[in-house]
PDB file of C-alpha atoms in Angstrom:
ATOM      1  CA  VAL V  16     -28.372  -8.735  -4.218  1.00  0.00           C
ATOM      2  CA  HIS V  17     -26.391 -10.121  -0.715  1.00  0.00           C
ATOM      3  CA  GLU V  18     -22.926  -8.913  -1.733  1.00  0.00           C
ATOM      4  CA  LEU V  19     -24.143  -4.919  -2.535  1.00  0.00           C
ATOM      5  CA  GLY V  20     -24.452  -5.300   1.453  1.00  0.00           C
ATOM      6  CA  GLU V  21     -21.318  -6.920   2.668  1.00  0.00           C
ATOM      7  CA  ILE V  22     -17.773  -6.091   4.154  1.00  0.00           C
ATOM      8  CA  THR V  23     -15.541  -8.422   4.046  1.00  0.00           C
ATOM      9  CA  PHE V  24     -11.989  -8.835   5.029  1.00  0.00           C
ATOM     10  CA  ASP V  25      -8.975 -10.701   2.917  1.00  0.00           C
ATOM     11  CA  ASP V  26      -5.139 -10.550   3.509  1.00  0.00           C
ATOM     12  CA  TYR V  27      -4.537  -7.674   1.371  1.00  0.00           C
ATOM     13  CA  GLY V  28      -7.369  -5.605   1.397  1.00  0.00           C
ATOM     14  CA  VAL V  29     -11.341  -5.049   2.478  1.00  0.00           C
ATOM     15  CA  ARG V  30     -14.321  -5.400  -0.453  1.00  0.00           C
ATOM     16  CA  VAL V  31     -17.348  -3.010   0.431  1.00  0.00           C
ATOM     17  CA  GLY V  32     -20.620  -3.871  -1.349  1.00  0.00           C
ATOM     18  CA  CYS V  33     -22.151  -0.546  -2.690  1.00  0.00           C
ATOM     19  CA  SER V  34     -24.857  -0.331  -0.893  1.00  0.00           C
ATOM     20  CA  VAL V  35     -22.963  -0.617   2.384  1.00  0.00           C
ATOM     21  CA  PRO V  36     -24.273   2.202   4.988  1.00  0.00           C
ATOM     22  CA  LEU V  37     -20.990   5.336   5.403  1.00  0.00           C
ATOM     23  CA  VAL V  38     -21.924   4.836   8.700  1.00  0.00           C
ATOM     24  CA  ASP V  39     -21.556   0.651   9.077  1.00  0.00           C
ATOM     25  CA  MET V  40     -18.495   0.837   7.208  1.00  0.00           C
ATOM     26  CA  ARG V  41     -16.942   3.498   9.763  1.00  0.00           C
ATOM     27  CA  GLU V  42     -18.190   1.133  12.420  1.00  0.00           C
ATOM     28  CA  ALA V  43     -16.146  -2.273  10.514  1.00  0.00           C
ATOM     29  CA  PHE V  44     -13.156   0.238   9.277  1.00  0.00           C
ATOM     30  CA  LEU V  45     -12.739   1.277  13.236  1.00  0.00           C
ATOM     31  CA  LYS V  46     -13.125  -2.466  14.921  1.00  0.00           C
ATOM     32  CA  LYS V  47     -10.896  -3.963  12.075  1.00  0.00           C
ATOM     33  CA  ALA V  48      -8.553  -1.149  12.111  1.00  0.00           C
ATOM     34  CA  HIS V  49      -8.334  -1.529  15.769  1.00  0.00           C
ATOM     35  CA  GLU V  50      -7.310  -5.480  15.961  1.00  0.00           C
ATOM     36  CA  LEU V  51      -4.321  -4.762  13.099  1.00  0.00           C
ATOM     37  CA  GLN V  52      -2.972  -2.375  15.465  1.00  0.00           C
ATOM     38  CA  LYS V  53      -2.535  -4.813  18.295  1.00  0.00           C
ATOM     39  CA  ASP V  54       0.177  -6.925  16.005  1.00  0.00           C
ATOM     40  CA  LYS V  55       3.270  -5.102  14.929  1.00  0.00           C
ATOM     41  CA  ALA V  56       3.422  -6.930  11.597  1.00  0.00           C
ATOM     42  CA  THR V  57       0.287  -5.682  10.546  1.00  0.00           C
ATOM     43  CA  ALA V  58      -0.492  -2.288  12.241  1.00  0.00           C
ATOM     44  CA  HIS V  59       0.535  -0.606   9.127  1.00  0.00           C
ATOM     45  CA  LYS V  60      -2.732  -2.594   7.019  1.00  0.00           C
ATOM     46  CA  ALA V  61      -4.549  -0.182   9.661  1.00  0.00           C
ATOM     47  CA  ARG V  62      -3.585   2.723   7.802  1.00  0.00           C
ATOM     48  CA  VAL V  63      -5.831   3.301   5.032  1.00  0.00           C
ATOM     49  CA  LEU V  64      -8.795   2.204   7.689  1.00  0.00           C
ATOM     50  CA  VAL V  65      -8.256   4.599   9.867  1.00  0.00           C
ATOM     51  CA  ALA V  66      -7.922   7.294   7.445  1.00  0.00           C
ATOM     52  CA  TYR V  67     -11.388   6.271   5.767  1.00  0.00           C
ATOM     53  CA  ALA V  68     -13.152   5.816   9.137  1.00  0.00           C
ATOM     54  CA  GLU V  69     -12.000   9.645   9.776  1.00  0.00           C
ATOM     55  CA  GLN V  70     -13.266  11.514   7.074  1.00  0.00           C
ATOM     56  CA  LEU V  71     -16.255   9.334   7.520  1.00  0.00           C
ATOM     57  CA  ARG V  72     -16.358  11.023  11.183  1.00  0.00           C
ATOM     58  CA  TRP V  73     -16.794  14.774   9.733  1.00  0.00           C
ATOM     59  CA  PHE V  74     -19.252  13.329   6.308  1.00  0.00           C
ATOM     60  CA  ALA V  75     -22.466  14.801   6.077  1.00  0.00           C
ATOM     61  CA  GLY V  76     -24.495  14.242   9.156  1.00  0.00           C
ATOM     62  CA  HIS V  77     -25.606  11.341  11.408  1.00  0.00           C
ATOM     63  CA  GLN V  78     -29.094  10.630   9.945  1.00  0.00           C
ATOM     64  CA  ILE V  79     -27.603  10.907   6.310  1.00  0.00           C
ATOM     65  CA  ARG V  80     -24.487   8.512   7.097  1.00  0.00           C
ATOM     66  CA  ASN V  81     -27.279   5.975   8.342  1.00  0.00           C
ATOM     67  CA  VAL V  82     -29.100   6.089   4.778  1.00  0.00           C
ATOM     68  CA  ALA V  83     -26.176   7.474   2.002  1.00  0.00           C
ATOM     69  CA  THR V  84     -24.294   4.843   0.608  1.00  0.00           C
ATOM     70  CA  LEU V  85     -20.683   3.761  -0.721  1.00  0.00           C
ATOM     71  CA  GLY V  86     -21.900   3.340  -3.954  1.00  0.00           C
ATOM     72  CA  GLY V  87     -24.118   6.613  -3.995  1.00  0.00           C
ATOM     73  CA  ASN V  88     -21.357   8.631  -3.273  1.00  0.00           C
ATOM     74  CA  ILE V  89     -19.133   7.536  -6.048  1.00  0.00           C
ATOM     75  CA  VAL V  90     -21.281   7.290  -8.676  1.00  0.00           C
ATOM     76  CA  THR V  91     -23.027  10.598  -8.236  1.00  0.00           C
ATOM     77  CA  ALA V  92     -19.260  11.869  -9.128  1.00  0.00           C
ATOM     78  CA  SER V  93     -19.607  15.016  -6.854  1.00  0.00           C
ATOM     79  CA  PRO V  94     -16.834  17.427  -7.218  1.00  0.00           C
ATOM     80  CA  ILE V  95     -16.592  18.287  -3.901  1.00  0.00           C
ATOM     81  CA  SER V  96     -16.925  14.164  -2.237  1.00  0.00           C
ATOM     82  CA  ASP V  97     -14.285  13.671   0.263  1.00  0.00           C
ATOM     83  CA  MET V  98     -14.206  10.256  -0.126  1.00  0.00           C
ATOM     84  CA  ASN V  99     -13.349   9.894  -4.308  1.00  0.00           C
ATOM     85  CA  PRO V 100      -9.661  10.878  -3.253  1.00  0.00           C
ATOM     86  CA  LEU V 101      -9.483   8.419  -0.812  1.00  0.00           C
ATOM     87  CA  HIS V 102     -10.321   5.837  -3.006  1.00  0.00           C
ATOM     88  CA  MET V 103      -8.064   7.164  -5.316  1.00  0.00           C
ATOM     89  CA  ALA V 104      -5.313   7.045  -3.119  1.00  0.00           C
ATOM     90  CA  SER V 105      -5.324   3.948  -1.714  1.00  0.00           C
ATOM     91  CA  GLY V 106      -5.900   2.177  -5.148  1.00  0.00           C
ATOM     92  CA  SER V 107      -9.087   1.078  -4.713  1.00  0.00           C
ATOM     93  CA  VAL V 108     -10.617  -0.570  -7.696  1.00  0.00           C
ATOM     94  CA  ILE V 109     -14.418  -0.732  -8.507  1.00  0.00           C
ATOM     95  CA  ARG V 110     -16.417  -3.437  -8.967  1.00  0.00           C
ATOM     96  CA  LEU V 111     -18.993  -2.791 -11.934  1.00  0.00           C
ATOM     97  CA  ALA V 112     -22.027  -5.362 -12.843  1.00  0.00           C
ATOM     98  CA  LYS V 113     -24.596  -5.678 -15.701  1.00  0.00           C
ATOM     99  CA  PHE V 114     -26.952  -8.962 -16.634  1.00  0.00           C
ATOM    100  CA  VAL V 115     -26.218 -10.324 -19.901  1.00  0.00           C
ATOM    101  CA  THR V 116     -27.848 -12.563 -21.957  1.00  0.00           C
ATOM    102  CA  ARG V 117     -25.656 -14.999 -24.632  1.00  0.00           C
ATOM    103  CA  ASP V 118     -27.292 -17.780 -27.726  1.00  0.00           C
ATOM    104  CA  GLU V 119     -30.579 -18.032 -25.304  1.00  0.00           C
ATOM    105  CA  GLN V 120     -29.230 -18.736 -22.612  1.00  0.00           C
ATOM    106  CA  ALA V 121     -30.064 -17.298 -19.026  1.00  0.00           C
ATOM    107  CA  PRO V 122     -28.921 -13.859 -18.281  1.00  0.00           C
ATOM    108  CA  ALA V 123     -25.568 -13.829 -16.532  1.00  0.00           C
ATOM    109  CA  LEU V 124     -23.980 -11.295 -13.772  1.00  0.00           C
ATOM    110  CA  GLU V 125     -20.776  -9.753 -15.698  1.00  0.00           C
ATOM    111  CA  PHE V 126     -18.535  -8.012 -13.872  1.00  0.00           C
ATOM    112  CA  ARG V 127     -15.822  -5.082 -14.907  1.00  0.00           C
ATOM    113  CA  ASP V 128     -13.315  -3.788 -12.689  1.00  0.00           C
ATOM    114  CA  LYS V 129     -11.922  -0.241 -13.253  1.00  0.00           C
ATOM    115  CA  GLY V 130      -9.026   1.383 -11.146  1.00  0.00           C
ATOM    116  CA  MET V 131     -10.643   4.461  -9.233  1.00  0.00           C
ATOM    117  CA  ALA V 132      -7.453   6.603 -10.596  1.00  0.00           C
ATOM    118  CA  GLU V 133      -6.918   4.899 -13.929  1.00  0.00           C
ATOM    119  CA  GLY V 134     -10.393   7.115 -15.650  1.00  0.00           C
ATOM    120  CA  PHE V 135     -12.924   6.125 -13.793  1.00  0.00           C
ATOM    121  CA  PHE V 136     -14.465   9.691 -13.730  1.00  0.00           C
ATOM    122  CA  VAL V 137     -14.048  11.299 -16.570  1.00  0.00           C
ATOM    123  CA  GLY V 138     -15.294  14.571 -16.404  1.00  0.00           C
ATOM    124  CA  TYR V 139     -17.340  16.660 -14.539  1.00  0.00           C
ATOM    125  CA  ARG V 140     -20.038  14.429 -12.430  1.00  0.00           C
ATOM    126  CA  LYS V 141     -19.475  12.060 -15.017  1.00  0.00           C
ATOM    127  CA  THR V 142     -17.841   8.640 -14.866  1.00  0.00           C
ATOM    128  CA  ASP V 143     -16.895   5.702 -16.892  1.00  0.00           C
ATOM    129  CA  VAL V 144     -20.072   3.660 -16.119  1.00  0.00           C
ATOM    130  CA  LEU V 145     -21.564   1.726 -19.013  1.00  0.00           C
ATOM    131  CA  PRO V 146     -25.337   1.729 -19.739  1.00  0.00           C
ATOM    132  CA  GLY V 147     -27.025  -1.497 -17.591  1.00  0.00           C
ATOM    133  CA  GLU V 148     -23.728  -1.530 -14.946  1.00  0.00           C
ATOM    134  CA  VAL V 149     -24.524  -0.327 -11.630  1.00  0.00           C
ATOM    135  CA  ALA V 150     -21.641  -0.065  -8.793  1.00  0.00           C
ATOM    136  CA  HIS V 151     -21.143  -3.431  -7.036  1.00  0.00           C
ATOM    137  CA  SER V 152     -18.265  -2.824  -5.103  1.00  0.00           C
ATOM    138  CA  LEU V 153     -15.054  -1.043  -3.676  1.00  0.00           C
ATOM    139  CA  TYR V 154     -11.750  -3.172  -2.912  1.00  0.00           C
TER     140      TYR V 154
END
């Protein structure tokens, strides 16, 4: 699924596909933050991107960041994750996806958005990912 590996920016934020390697996420965030900081009208939008990039700088080793993905980091619900507090503090919303079949039609993709600070983490190493759902993206 192509969208799982994409990073797309709009006027309100960024959507990061859950299969994006963390090293790619850091590079894209630094590049966009640099662009935003050039203009006083948009410089404030760079703050969250810089916070993520700085946190990712210290996240594991370079070899791990090359293969570790955003979605994998989120759904493992590690209690020592340095990324999950950033997701919650920035108001991020995770998009979960699953295939559903209705009335003998071809399966359709259905999405469910859940605020990271709104009950996504329901306990120690437990999330609100329902059976059949996969992490699609974070906005």
